[in-house]
CSV table of C-alpha atoms and ligand atoms in Angstrom, one decimal:
chain,number,residue,atom,x,y,z
A,1,UNK,CA,7.9,48.0,42.2
A,2,UNK,CA,6.6,45.5,39.7
A,3,UNK,CA,7.8,42.0,40.5
A,4,UNK,CA,8.9,40.1,37.4
A,5,UNK,CA,6.7,37.2,36.3
A,6,UNK,CA,8.6,33.9,36.5
A,7,UNK,CA,8.1,31.0,34.2
A,8,UNK,CA,10.4,28.7,36.0
A,9,UNK,CA,9.0,25.5,37.5
A,10,UNK,CA,11.8,25.3,40.2
A,11,UNK,CA,14.3,22.7,41.1
A,12,UNK,CA,13.0,19.4,42.6
A,13,UNK,CA,13.4,19.3,46.4
A,14,UNK,CA,14.0,16.1,48.4
A,15,UNK,CA,12.6,16.5,51.9
A,16,UNK,CA,14.6,15.3,54.9
A,17,UNK,CA,11.4,14.4,56.8
A,18,UNK,CA,8.5,14.0,54.3
A,19,UNK,CA,5.8,13.6,57.0
A,20,UNK,CA,6.9,16.8,58.7
A,21,UNK,CA,7.1,18.7,55.5
A,22,UNK,CA,3.6,17.6,54.5
A,23,UNK,CA,2.3,19.0,57.8
A,24,UNK,CA,4.3,22.3,57.2
A,25,UNK,CA,2.8,22.5,53.7
A,26,UNK,CA,-0.7,22.0,55.0
A,27,UNK,CA,-0.2,24.7,57.6
A,28,UNK,CA,1.3,27.1,55.1
A,29,UNK,CA,-1.6,26.7,52.6
A,30,UNK,CA,-4.1,27.1,55.4
A,31,UNK,CA,-2.4,30.2,56.6
A,32,UNK,CA,-2.4,31.7,53.1
A,33,UNK,CA,-6.0,30.9,52.7
A,34,UNK,CA,-7.0,32.4,56.0
A,35,UNK,CA,-4.8,35.5,55.8
A,36,UNK,CA,-5.2,36.4,52.1
A,37,UNK,CA,-8.1,34.3,50.8
A,38,UNK,CA,-6.1,32.5,48.1
A,39,UNK,CA,-6.8,28.9,48.1
A,40,UNK,CA,-4.0,26.6,46.9
A,41,UNK,CA,-5.0,23.7,49.1
A,42,UNK,CA,-6.1,21.5,46.3
A,43,UNK,CA,-3.5,22.4,43.7
A,44,UNK,CA,-1.6,19.4,42.3
A,45,UNK,CA,1.1,18.8,45.0
A,46,UNK,CA,4.2,18.0,43.0
A,47,UNK,CA,4.3,21.3,41.0
A,48,UNK,CA,3.2,23.2,44.1
A,49,UNK,CA,6.0,21.9,46.1
A,50,UNK,CA,8.6,22.8,43.5
A,51,UNK,CA,7.3,26.3,43.3
A,52,UNK,CA,7.2,26.8,47.0
A,53,UNK,CA,10.8,25.6,47.4
A,54,UNK,CA,11.8,27.9,44.6
A,55,UNK,CA,10.4,30.9,46.6
A,56,UNK,CA,11.9,29.5,49.9
A,57,UNK,CA,15.4,29.6,48.3
A,58,UNK,CA,14.8,33.0,46.6
A,59,UNK,CA,13.9,34.5,49.9
A,60,UNK,CA,17.0,33.1,51.6
A,61,UNK,CA,14.9,30.8,53.8
A,62,UNK,CA,15.4,27.2,54.6
A,63,UNK,CA,12.0,25.7,55.5
A,64,UNK,CA,8.3,25.7,54.6
A,65,UNK,CA,7.6,27.1,58.1
A,66,UNK,CA,10.1,29.9,57.4
A,67,UNK,CA,8.1,30.8,54.3
A,68,UNK,CA,4.9,30.7,56.3
A,69,UNK,CA,6.2,33.2,58.8
A,70,UNK,CA,7.5,35.5,56.0
A,71,UNK,CA,4.2,35.3,54.1
A,72,UNK,CA,2.1,36.1,57.2
A,73,UNK,CA,4.1,39.1,58.2
A,74,UNK,CA,5.2,40.5,54.9
A,75,UNK,CA,2.5,40.9,52.2
A,76,UNK,CA,5.2,41.6,49.7
A,77,UNK,CA,6.5,38.0,50.1
A,78,UNK,CA,2.9,36.8,49.4
A,79,UNK,CA,2.8,38.9,46.3
A,80,UNK,CA,6.1,37.3,45.0
A,81,UNK,CA,4.8,33.8,46.0
A,82,UNK,CA,1.6,34.4,44.1
A,83,UNK,CA,3.6,35.0,41.0
A,84,UNK,CA,5.5,31.8,41.5
A,85,UNK,CA,2.4,29.8,42.1
A,86,UNK,CA,0.3,31.2,39.3
A,87,UNK,CA,2.3,29.8,36.3
A,88,UNK,CA,1.8,32.5,33.8
A,89,UNK,CA,3.3,31.0,30.6
A,90,UNK,CA,1.3,32.1,27.6
A,91,UNK,CA,1.6,33.3,24.0
A,92,UNK,CA,-0.4,34.9,21.2
A,93,UNK,CA,-2.3,32.4,19.1
A,94,UNK,CA,-1.0,29.6,21.3
A,95,UNK,CA,-1.9,26.3,19.6
A,96,UNK,CA,-2.9,27.8,16.3
A,97,UNK,CA,-5.1,24.8,15.4
A,98,UNK,CA,-7.4,25.8,18.2
A,99,UNK,CA,-8.0,29.2,16.6
A,100,UNK,CA,-8.7,27.6,13.2
A,101,UNK,CA,-11.2,25.3,14.8
A,102,UNK,CA,-12.7,28.2,16.7
A,103,UNK,CA,-13.1,30.2,13.5
A,104,UNK,CA,-14.7,27.2,11.7
A,105,UNK,CA,-16.9,25.8,14.4
A,106,UNK,CA,-17.6,28.4,17.1
A,107,UNK,CA,-17.8,31.6,15.1
A,108,UNK,CA,-20.9,30.5,13.2
A,109,UNK,CA,-22.6,29.7,16.5
A,110,UNK,CA,-21.6,33.0,18.0
A,111,UNK,CA,-23.0,34.8,14.9
A,112,UNK,CA,-26.5,33.6,15.9
A,113,UNK,CA,-26.5,35.9,19.0
A,114,UNK,CA,-27.1,39.6,18.7
A,115,UNK,CA,-24.7,40.4,21.6
A,116,UNK,CA,-21.8,38.3,22.9
A,117,UNK,CA,-20.2,37.9,26.3
A,118,UNK,CA,-17.0,36.0,26.3
A,119,UNK,CA,-15.1,35.0,29.5
A,120,UNK,CA,-11.4,34.5,29.1
A,121,UNK,CA,-10.7,32.9,32.5
A,122,UNK,CA,-7.0,32.7,33.5
A,123,UNK,CA,-6.0,35.2,30.9
A,124,UNK,CA,-2.5,35.7,32.4
A,125,UNK,CA,-0.6,38.6,30.8
A,126,UNK,CA,-3.2,39.0,28.1
A,127,UNK,CA,-1.7,37.4,24.9
A,128,UNK,CA,-4.7,35.1,24.7
A,129,UNK,CA,-7.2,37.9,25.2
A,130,UNK,CA,-5.6,40.0,22.4
A,131,UNK,CA,-5.6,37.0,20.1
A,132,UNK,CA,-9.3,36.4,20.8
A,133,UNK,CA,-10.0,40.1,20.2
A,134,UNK,CA,-8.2,40.0,16.9
A,135,UNK,CA,-10.1,36.9,15.8
A,136,UNK,CA,-13.4,38.3,16.8
A,137,UNK,CA,-12.6,41.5,14.9
A,138,UNK,CA,-11.6,39.7,11.8
A,139,UNK,CA,-14.8,37.6,12.0
A,140,UNK,CA,-16.8,40.9,12.4
A,141,UNK,CA,-18.0,39.9,15.8
A,142,UNK,CA,-15.9,42.2,17.9
A,143,UNK,CA,-18.3,45.2,17.9
A,144,UNK,CA,-21.0,43.2,19.4
A,145,UNK,CA,-18.8,41.4,21.9
A,146,UNK,CA,-17.6,42.1,25.4
A,147,UNK,CA,-14.7,40.1,26.6
A,148,UNK,CA,-14.2,39.6,30.4
A,149,UNK,CA,-10.6,38.7,30.9
A,150,UNK,CA,-9.9,37.5,34.4
A,151,UNK,CA,-7.0,36.1,36.4
A,152,UNK,CA,-6.2,35.5,40.1
A,153,UNK,CA,-3.1,37.6,39.8
A,154,UNK,CA,-3.3,41.4,39.7
A,155,UNK,CA,0.3,41.7,38.5
A,156,UNK,CA,-0.3,39.8,35.3
A,157,UNK,CA,-3.5,41.8,34.7
A,158,UNK,CA,-1.5,45.0,34.8
A,159,UNK,CA,0.6,43.7,32.0
A,160,UNK,CA,-2.4,42.6,30.1
A,161,UNK,CA,-4.0,46.1,30.4
A,162,UNK,CA,-0.8,47.7,29.1
A,163,UNK,CA,-0.8,45.4,26.0
A,164,UNK,CA,2.9,45.6,25.4
A,165,UNK,CA,4.5,42.3,24.5
A,166,UNK,CA,8.2,41.6,23.7
A,167,UNK,CA,9.2,42.7,20.2
A,168,UNK,CA,11.4,39.6,19.8
A,169,UNK,CA,8.3,37.4,20.1
A,170,UNK,CA,6.6,39.0,17.1
A,171,UNK,CA,8.2,36.7,14.6
A,172,UNK,CA,6.9,33.6,16.4
A,173,UNK,CA,3.5,35.3,17.0
A,174,UNK,CA,3.2,36.2,13.3
A,175,UNK,CA,3.8,32.6,12.4
A,176,UNK,CA,1.1,31.5,14.9
A,177,UNK,CA,-1.3,34.1,13.6
A,178,UNK,CA,-0.9,32.9,10.0
A,179,UNK,CA,-1.3,29.3,11.0
A,180,UNK,CA,-4.4,30.3,13.1
A,181,UNK,CA,-6.1,31.5,10.0
A,182,UNK,CA,-5.4,35.3,10.4
A,183,UNK,CA,-6.7,37.3,7.5
A,184,UNK,CA,-4.7,40.6,7.8
A,185,UNK,CA,-1.1,41.4,8.2
A,186,UNK,CA,-0.2,40.7,11.9
A,187,UNK,CA,2.0,43.8,12.0
A,188,UNK,CA,-1.0,46.0,11.5
A,189,UNK,CA,-2.1,45.3,15.1
A,190,UNK,CA,1.0,46.7,16.9
A,191,UNK,CA,3.6,49.4,16.7
A,192,UNK,CA,7.1,49.2,18.2
A,193,UNK,CA,7.1,51.3,21.4
A,194,UNK,CA,8.2,51.2,25.1
A,195,UNK,CA,10.8,48.6,24.2
A,196,UNK,CA,8.1,46.3,23.0
A,197,UNK,CA,5.2,45.8,20.7
A,198,UNK,CA,2.3,48.0,21.7
A,199,UNK,CA,-1.0,46.5,20.6
A,200,UNK,CA,-3.8,48.7,19.3
A,201,UNK,CA,-5.8,50.1,22.1
A,202,UNK,CA,-9.0,49.6,20.1
A,203,UNK,CA,-8.5,45.8,20.6
A,204,UNK,CA,-9.3,46.3,24.3
A,205,UNK,CA,-12.1,48.8,23.9
A,206,UNK,CA,-14.6,46.0,24.5
A,207,UNK,CA,-12.4,44.1,27.1
A,208,UNK,CA,-12.8,44.3,30.9
A,209,UNK,CA,-9.7,43.0,32.7
A,210,UNK,CA,-10.6,42.0,36.3
A,211,UNK,CA,-9.2,40.0,39.1
A,212,UNK,CA,-11.3,36.8,39.7
A,213,UNK,CA,-10.3,33.7,41.6
A,214,UNK,CA,-11.8,30.6,40.0
A,215,UNK,CA,-11.5,28.7,43.2
A,216,UNK,CA,-13.3,31.0,45.6
A,217,UNK,CA,-15.2,33.7,43.6
A,218,UNK,CA,-18.6,33.2,42.2
A,219,UNK,CA,-20.1,33.5,38.8
A,220,UNK,CA,-20.5,37.2,37.7
A,221,UNK,CA,-22.4,37.0,34.5
A,222,UNK,CA,-23.9,34.7,31.8
A,223,UNK,CA,-21.6,34.0,28.9
A,224,UNK,CA,-21.9,32.8,25.4
A,225,UNK,CA,-18.4,31.4,25.4
A,226,UNK,CA,-15.9,30.6,28.1
A,227,UNK,CA,-12.3,30.2,27.1
A,228,UNK,CA,-10.2,28.7,29.9
A,229,UNK,CA,-7.1,27.1,28.6
A,230,UNK,CA,-4.2,25.7,30.5
A,231,UNK,CA,-5.5,26.6,33.9
A,232,UNK,CA,-7.3,23.6,35.2
A,233,UNK,CA,-4.4,21.4,34.5
A,234,UNK,CA,-2.9,22.7,37.7
A,235,UNK,CA,-5.9,21.8,39.8
A,236,UNK,CA,-6.8,18.4,41.4
A,237,UNK,CA,-9.9,16.5,40.4
A,238,UNK,CA,-12.2,17.8,43.0
A,239,UNK,CA,-11.2,21.4,42.4
A,240,UNK,CA,-11.6,20.9,38.6
A,241,UNK,CA,-15.1,19.7,39.3
A,242,UNK,CA,-15.9,22.8,41.3
A,243,UNK,CA,-14.6,25.1,38.6
A,244,UNK,CA,-16.7,23.1,36.0
A,245,UNK,CA,-19.7,23.8,38.1
A,246,UNK,CA,-18.9,27.5,38.0
A,247,UNK,CA,-18.5,27.3,34.2
A,248,UNK,CA,-21.7,25.3,33.7
A,249,UNK,CA,-23.7,27.8,35.8
A,250,UNK,CA,-22.1,30.8,34.0
A,251,UNK,CA,-22.8,29.5,30.4
A,252,UNK,CA,-25.9,30.3,28.5
A,253,UNK,CA,-27.7,27.3,27.0
A,254,UNK,CA,-25.8,26.3,23.8
A,255,UNK,CA,-22.9,28.4,25.0
A,256,UNK,CA,-19.4,27.1,24.2
A,257,UNK,CA,-16.7,26.0,26.6
A,258,UNK,CA,-13.1,25.8,25.5
A,259,UNK,CA,-10.3,24.1,27.5
A,260,UNK,CA,-6.6,23.5,26.8
A,261,UNK,CA,-5.2,20.6,24.9
A,262,UNK,CA,-4.4,18.6,28.0
A,263,UNK,CA,-7.7,19.3,29.7
A,264,UNK,CA,-11.1,17.7,29.2
A,265,UNK,CA,-14.6,17.7,30.4
A,266,UNK,CA,-14.8,14.0,29.9
A,267,UNK,CA,-14.2,12.7,33.4
A,268,UNK,CA,-16.0,15.4,35.3
A,269,UNK,CA,-19.6,15.2,36.5
A,270,UNK,CA,-20.6,17.7,33.8
A,271,UNK,CA,-19.6,15.6,30.9
A,272,UNK,CA,-23.1,14.7,29.8
A,273,UNK,CA,-24.3,18.3,29.9
A,274,UNK,CA,-22.1,19.1,26.9
A,275,UNK,CA,-21.6,17.9,23.4
A,276,UNK,CA,-18.2,17.7,21.9
A,277,UNK,CA,-17.8,20.2,19.0
A,278,UNK,CA,-14.1,19.3,18.5
A,279,UNK,CA,-12.6,16.6,20.6
A,280,UNK,CA,-9.0,17.3,19.9
A,281,UNK,CA,-9.3,21.0,20.4
A,282,UNK,CA,-11.4,20.6,23.5
A,283,UNK,CA,-14.3,22.6,22.3
A,284,UNK,CA,-17.7,21.8,24.0
A,285,UNK,CA,-21.2,23.1,23.8
A,286,UNK,CA,-23.6,23.2,26.7
A,287,UNK,CA,-26.7,21.2,25.6
A,288,UNK,CA,-28.5,20.3,28.9
B,301,SAM,C1,-0.5,28.9,32.2
B,301,SAM,S1,-1.5,30.3,32.3
B,301,SAM,C2,-2.6,30.1,31.0
B,301,SAM,C3,-2.7,31.4,30.2
B,301,SAM,C4,-3.6,31.3,29.0
B,301,SAM,N1,-4.9,30.9,29.3
B,301,SAM,C5,-3.0,30.4,28.0
B,301,SAM,O1,-3.5,29.3,27.8
B,301,SAM,O2,-2.0,30.8,27.3
B,301,SAM,C6,-2.5,30.0,33.8
B,301,SAM,C7,-3.1,31.2,34.4
B,301,SAM,O3,-4.1,30.8,35.3
B,301,SAM,C8,-4.1,31.7,36.4
B,301,SAM,N2,-4.7,31.1,37.6
B,301,SAM,C9,-4.2,30.1,38.4
B,301,SAM,N3,-5.0,29.8,39.4
B,301,SAM,C10,-6.1,30.6,39.2
B,301,SAM,C11,-7.3,30.8,39.9
B,301,SAM,N4,-7.6,30.1,41.0
B,301,SAM,N5,-8.2,31.7,39.4
B,301,SAM,C12,-8.0,32.4,38.3
B,301,SAM,N6,-6.8,32.3,37.6
B,301,SAM,C13,-5.9,31.4,38.0
B,301,SAM,C14,-2.7,32.0,36.6
B,301,SAM,O4,-2.5,33.3,37.3
B,301,SAM,C15,-2.2,32.1,35.2
B,301,SAM,O5,-2.1,33.4,34.7
């Protein structure tokens, strides 16, 4: 049975014995890593703790150790926890100004390559991937592009592959699309079906959806653009550095890296390998 994706950050939890709880947390994260290979050991602790406690309560448990036992013995609990930890909030043409900047500053660069590989890392339920596909199609780049859309979480990838998004969101997404510089009628891209808006299958003809863990998996291709928005914000500094190393290694020279509005290359050790194409939209180009 599909487990619903949750967007709730959970209630704050005040530990009775903070030292003991820190130890329990360390052991839980170590256990998850060793049993399932998911590495949350360097995720920002405050948000992580809220989400863990949300799952502890939802499972009817009362301690972090209780959750550890459940996770180790019941993979289905791990599946539910994964959804809680992987913060899947997303939308189509999220931050429309980013898309207008992408059209103005990145598209002309992409047009200089005969074939394009774009990595949409941390694509969640796919709204961002479909937005990129629409943009590339309108800019007449889609036919020579392949988009690799990856996420740690197989459940959100299933939704992304289906390409059915809530109908009630279409008004908001239409507004975003228009503000993002869309050049057609947004309603041309979907039909009402399956209690939702089913997006054109042709938008994903050139998309490969695949599970990939930014923390522990390696580079799998060379890309002309990497779009990874609102993912690194949940990682601590050293983990961000590791992922930036992966991005740097995976980008072609003069390839473009895009981060979310609250993320930056600036304080990482790769800062001087990129030039800023658009500082406020966090668009960078690899130059060294
Ligand atoms: C907040 S969503 C961002 C979605 C989209 N990029 C956007 O900006 O709308 C963060 C996504 O990152 C994914 N994620 C978290 N940790 C990850 C990891 N280690 N490797 C790959 N994806 C990860 C989550 O599963 C989630 O779908």
